[in-house]
Amino acid sequence: MQGNKLLLHIFTLFLFLAATTSSAENDSSSKQVYIVYMGAADSTNASLRNDHAQLLNAVLRRNDKALVRNYKHGFSGFAARLSKEEANSIAQKPGVVSVFPDPILKLHTTRSWDFLQYQTHVKIDANPNTLSNSSSSSDVILGILDTGIWPEAASFSEEGMGPIPSRWKGTCVKSADFNASNCNRKLIGARFYTDPNGEDGDNTPRDSLGHGTHVASTAVGAAVTNASYYGLAAGSAKGGSPESRLAVYRVCSNFGCSGSAILGAFDDAIADGVDVLSLSLGASPGFRPELTNDPIAIGAFHAVERGIVVACSAGNDGPSSNTVVNDAPWILTVAASTIDRDFQSDVVLGGNKTIEGRGINFSPLSNSAQYPLVYGESSKTNESSLTEARQCHPDSLDASKVKGKVVLCDGRNDEYSTGEIIETVKNVGGIGLVHITDSNGAIASYYGDFPATVISPKDGATILQYINSSNNPVATILPTTTVLDYKPAPLVPYFSSRGPSFLSSNILKPDIAAPGVNILAAWIENSSDEIPKGRKPSKYNIISGTSMACPHVSGLASTVKARNPTWGPSAIKSAIMTSAIQSDNTKTAITTDSGSVGTPYDYGAGEMTTSESLQPGLVYETDTIDYLNFLCYIGLDVATVKVISRTVPENFSCPKDSTSDLVSNINYPSIAVNFTGKGSVSVRRTVTNVGEEDETVYSPVVEAPSGVKVTLTPNKLQFTKSSKKLSYQVIFSTTLTSLKEDLFGSITWSNAKYVVRSPFVLTKSSARKVNNHGTNSKQVYIVYMGAADSTNASLRNDHAQILNSVLKRDENALVRNYKHGFSGFAARLSKEEADSIAQKPGVVSVFPDPILKLHTTRSWDFLTHQTRVKVDTKPNTLSGFSSSSDVILGVIDTGIWPEDASFNDEGMGPIPPRWKGTCVTTRDFNSSNCNRKLIGARYYTDDEEGEGSHTPRDYDGHGTHVASTAVGSVVRNVSFYDLAAGDAKGGSPESRLAIYKACFGGGCRGEAILAAFDDAIADGVDVLSLSLGPSPGSQKELLDDPVSIGAFHAVERGILVVCAAGNSGPESYTVVNDAPWIFTVAASTIDRDFESDLVLGDNRTIKGRAINFSNLKSSPEYSIISGELAKTKKSTVADARECESGSLDGEKVKGKIVVCVGPSGDSSEIKKLGGKGLVLITDVYGSIAENFGDFPVTVIYPKYGVSILNYITSTSNPLGTILSTKTVLDYKPAPMVPSFSSRGPSTLSSNILKPDILAPGANIFAAWSKKAIVGVPKGRKPSLYNIISGTSMATPHVSGLACSVKTHNPTLSPSAIKSAIMTSAIQNDNLKMPIRNDSEELATPYDYGAGGITTSESLKPGLVYETDTVDYLNFLCYAGFNISEIKIISRSASKNFSCPEDSSFDLISNINYPSIAVNITGKGNVSVTRTVTNVGEEDETVYSLTVDAPSNVKVTVTPDKLQFTKSSKKLSYEVIFSASKSLENDLFGSVTWTNDKYAVRIPFVLTK
């Protein structure tokens, strides 16, 4: 479970803006937090609050508590819960600068490419940036916006500190675990900001993550001697400015840092009186907002305007260019560097030859080389390839060849991390790992007690040569030692974000580099971090990131401020930048950890120094006018600028020629100019003499790149008492036609005492400005142009003409053409260009390329789909089918693992001649991977995903699982580690399979999904299966939705499209993929459960549900204790009862089974504390059996949990045991609707009942990708199958069944097949009772649609409801589209088609759908008509009627008998609903037609 929590943390933080902006833009009625920014705060607080209230009340429709927070000190504005409509209305009000959704920003602690865990990676700085001669107390106050503080840490001792500065206006807030006594003369203030979404755990300044405590102690922590991380890197821990005061503003939690809280903290900090602000957080480079929508840029502007230095981390998305964030010119932007310390874990070979390695491990091996050494390649299993074994991939090593040996593995160009390879080696009995890799850079990763080290490819060749030349190769891996005075240092680590700035290429960013790798600082005491065996938890931690670099600079800024109290923020920034160094400790140029020479895009002005910055000689002061001009240059008008700034002069106006290139002229301590060809470019700078001598002369030294001439005028700066400020002009000229790359140089002014250096960059292109909402940003848009009626070549020409008509220059904007099933294209466009294209004739819609997600559930605790153990050994298929069919299923997903036995073509006939598809060839996939079963495979490249996207091969497992569930061949005697053993077989094993890989680790791109639809239509598939879709809050308009668009054209061409309903239940209105032409599938359980029972000391057995491979004895001989009885002295009873992190006493837990109330109990933490097992009393998992691996854990419903707690409290020596999981067959009741399955009603239209159908989606067993196997139980071989849950798994059950129906009834249309499956569905479980939800409430059609699928009745349905294209065209009319749009959309719309005169939304109820949904708003009648087609064996037959009607509603059907003849295959009937009173709730019923052979049922819903 710990891994799941980490996944939640990383995933939420990484996608912070993708989620918030999409929900804001696409659901006008939903409420979310918006920030309303109103510029400078010039009125009184009370006056501002009134202004805010009036503005808010002007748009609210009712008196609701919308206000979240007021901003009234440093700037004016507020945060409130608003709909998009209300937000747009406020945005038009006078005095409002911007209105934007509250973004969630992330902490800038890196995890590296090897997934560094900041809580465990051991890196330290024992030379903090401070001056030994500083006084013990200073009045400078540093404010930190982060995760809070652990006030008891020794770093925050007040010893030697003087009284709190009298100007301090802040406070130390009280909370349940924090009070005024936690503050002192060092920590003088602490605030928190309540999560607007109601996360109660955030209502305290106390740090629960450790990040804020680490940052604060790095910046201003008091000196603490003898600090270390488990003995490594021992030394003193001391902040950059230990004499400064500290104020903490907790704005971040597990779920990130909300923009509204960040702005609240800026607002308070300005009023409180801080001098410096430090923010180790920010946006991701791909999701940066506009400058006026960016909480950090806004807050920092007003702070700097009030004289406060603001230092921010540059981000951890390097080494790619253009990744630096927090790049506004008023922010001091900090990159990361290494220090002169390394962590070495050497390999000793036979003959005592030592090979240097890097890593953190506490190896228990002997120091002598006495352990057998083996190469992965020579230890391969018979089934694995040489490459897989060489790289030690899961399931590639033969345990008999590896057990008891040190293994050498080649990790070059491999997607597996060292940590993952360790697990592979451990699982087959290896005792150590030597990993050859070139991807770790300067980072020493943490491997715990397992002997593991990383070596260079060069040293790897040496070891391999030794193995090949020795009859008995031996080695050992030494435990880590600390290497001091490591050279070269500093280096720029790969993770540190790089320039140039996307905001403006005329500002050089980052500004400065500072230590951000291997930084030791204080940590929280209740951390759940892994503890090495035999050690006590460390009060310090060592982590990496620009998060760690930033407080080095903010600490230094505090010291500079203490020495120079009258200096403004820009002077302090200048002092730090102009005194930076560019050489390492070998006196050569600073490099990156890849070995390339660093540039200002890597480190800005250079590496910070701690003494020269205190007396810089000259400073570049960037004043408010510079920043106001900057706002003009980037496109803001003067009216907006005057609203933003409190200090703007009355006569201020934007310069007439306010081009972006003029940004180069703001008085910044670095220079960046755009240089596009021959000629010259000039900029001006002004310096202020702050040295000790008034009379002095500075001379210049220019370092210019080849081919560029740099002229300074004047060429000397002569300062006098009356001339403290002097300006100079820099003229850049060149004879080059144009620059081939950006060029770097520097200008240095020096006298006899000071050296003042400014870097410059000459860029080869015009200003870059990329953000989410700006009109100049480029992102992929989809241009949808309706039906494809012309030739492919003609369509491509049409697309090219439209695209070229809006492009400003010849650029490669086109991403993909759509030309088979429909017309359109995807292209990289600015919003302005996209808006222009949207106005062109023939264009239906233009919308940003959305990222959809796979619909495999992770449950409430983010079940990891690769390890959830759930199975279905009764797949939807008929044993009587022939072994081959010409029906072709297309699956749009993550690709395929073609070697799996599920895709064996044994017994299959020739490939259908109508098949027009292909099997693409890539480096790891070729035509031989296809066969008569798997007849086609395509992929759609995602450049952001790298090489893994350039292949149809499945690296995730999801697509392989889905495909085998739908049409997999029979595979005998398979299981998931002996659980749920049986045969694996798809729903239609006789059908063919075509794969379209449109999904990757980052999701499923809309443009790729549309391309897959387009190709599948041309290829000739019969059924399409999509186990993916949007989140409920991010659903698009009908024709901005790639799945809806593609499905419409596929259905129009006779292809049935089956889609997952989503995993956002059990809330209402969460169903997605709900267009009427889509077959929408909800999930159910099956008649199998996984039982792990708890046996108490009195021999009572309590049933539990979980997957575990417990090694406990079956007799109840283990002590058992409740979390409440195991609490620490500091924790609350409530926290301990729920086993919250840090709440349990290890001495009380050790050797016992722990019982926790609620889902918070963490098996990894209980295990770390020495516990024997864990019992979770909770209902949040519902019918899902959570997989806990080897640790004994079971989940018990609360109604049974009471007796366990009573037993513990009433028994002097309570005992128990947890039994390992067993498979329970014929489990009752089943099916049930699991909590995760998304529910209706549809947000698209309440006149269509969605979802349509229910199918097995919990505990589904199917094939898996060999590349995605993780979590192998001890002593087991990896399983090539997996068992996972979600509507992702339900969908292929239905698409497989649809293939079987199509095989039996080849002439049936998509809607007829849908009808056959829906009208034959069941509504009772295996107890012959109505289907229930797993909360035990009665389910409704909003949960399961027509009911649970059946596998035989659907093959011969008797009657079908055929929904034809005219129905769908009428639906578009009723939904508000005009006739001209509809004729563009549809290829089959007749020339004389027109929308019905009364095209109201309620008429949607009349489309010929196999369910009925009508709106009844009061007394009276509502009627609908349906038409059925006789597809039974008898032409002459009579069907009779049965109506199941809710009370107080009369249902009349005319006629009440349907008499079919040879000439009357189609008959219609009318249903009239009469309500005696207004509905209080939505009501449900059904209409069923039966003859002596068939029963044809459709559900109905009456909505209020």
mmCIF file of N, CA and C in Angstrom, residues 50 273 278 344 404 761 838 948 1141 1171 1338 1376 1393:
data_model
loop_
_atom_site.group_PDB
_atom_site.id
_atom_site.type_symbol
_atom_site.label_atom_id
_atom_site.label_comp_id
_atom_site.label_asym_id
_atom_site.label_seq_id
_atom_site.Cartn_x
_atom_site.Cartn_y
_atom_site.Cartn_z
ATOM 1 N N ASN A 50 -15.249 44.312 1.055
ATOM 2 C CA ASN A 50 -16.552 44.710 0.526
ATOM 3 C C ASN A 50 -16.571 44.642 -0.992
ATOM 4 N N GLY A 273 5.696 40.906 7.355
ATOM 5 C CA GLY A 273 6.963 41.619 7.409
ATOM 6 C C GLY A 273 8.194 40.776 7.115
ATOM 7 N N SER A 278 11.061 31.987 0.197
ATOM 8 C CA SER A 278 11.671 30.828 -0.469
ATOM 9 C C SER A 278 10.577 29.848 -0.856
ATOM 10 N N GLN A 344 30.431 5.973 -2.469
ATOM 11 C CA GLN A 344 31.093 4.962 -3.270
ATOM 12 C C GLN A 344 30.844 3.576 -2.680
ATOM 13 N N GLY A 404 22.815 -17.514 -4.823
ATOM 14 C CA GLY A 404 24.028 -17.390 -4.039
ATOM 15 C C GLY A 404 25.146 -16.637 -4.720
ATOM 16 N N VAL A 761 23.557 35.733 -23.682
ATOM 17 C CA VAL A 761 23.224 34.726 -24.684
ATOM 18 C C VAL A 761 22.637 35.420 -25.891
ATOM 19 N N ALA A 838 -11.315 27.333 -36.981
ATOM 20 C CA ALA A 838 -12.673 26.979 -36.560
ATOM 21 C C ALA A 838 -13.731 27.762 -37.331
ATOM 22 N N GLY A 948 9.555 3.693 -26.431
ATOM 23 C CA GLY A 948 8.492 2.757 -26.093
ATOM 24 C C GLY A 948 7.236 2.953 -26.899
ATOM 25 N N SER A 1141 0.084 7.050 9.681
ATOM 26 C CA SER A 1141 1.537 6.999 9.637
ATOM 27 C C SER A 1141 2.140 7.703 10.854
ATOM 28 N N GLY A 1171 5.851 -5.747 12.965
ATOM 29 C CA GLY A 1171 4.577 -6.431 13.114
ATOM 30 C C GLY A 1171 4.537 -7.732 12.335
ATOM 31 N N LEU A 1338 -29.899 -2.060 -3.282
ATOM 32 C CA LEU A 1338 -30.443 -2.530 -4.555
ATOM 33 C C LEU A 1338 -29.898 -1.684 -5.691
ATOM 34 N N GLY A 1376 -28.956 20.188 -30.586
ATOM 35 C CA GLY A 1376 -28.678 21.586 -30.880
ATOM 36 C C GLY A 1376 -27.833 21.860 -32.109
ATOM 37 N N PHE A 1393 -32.753 15.336 -46.145
ATOM 38 C CA PHE A 1393 -32.873 15.251 -44.691
ATOM 39 C C PHE A 1393 -32.920 16.654 -44.087
#
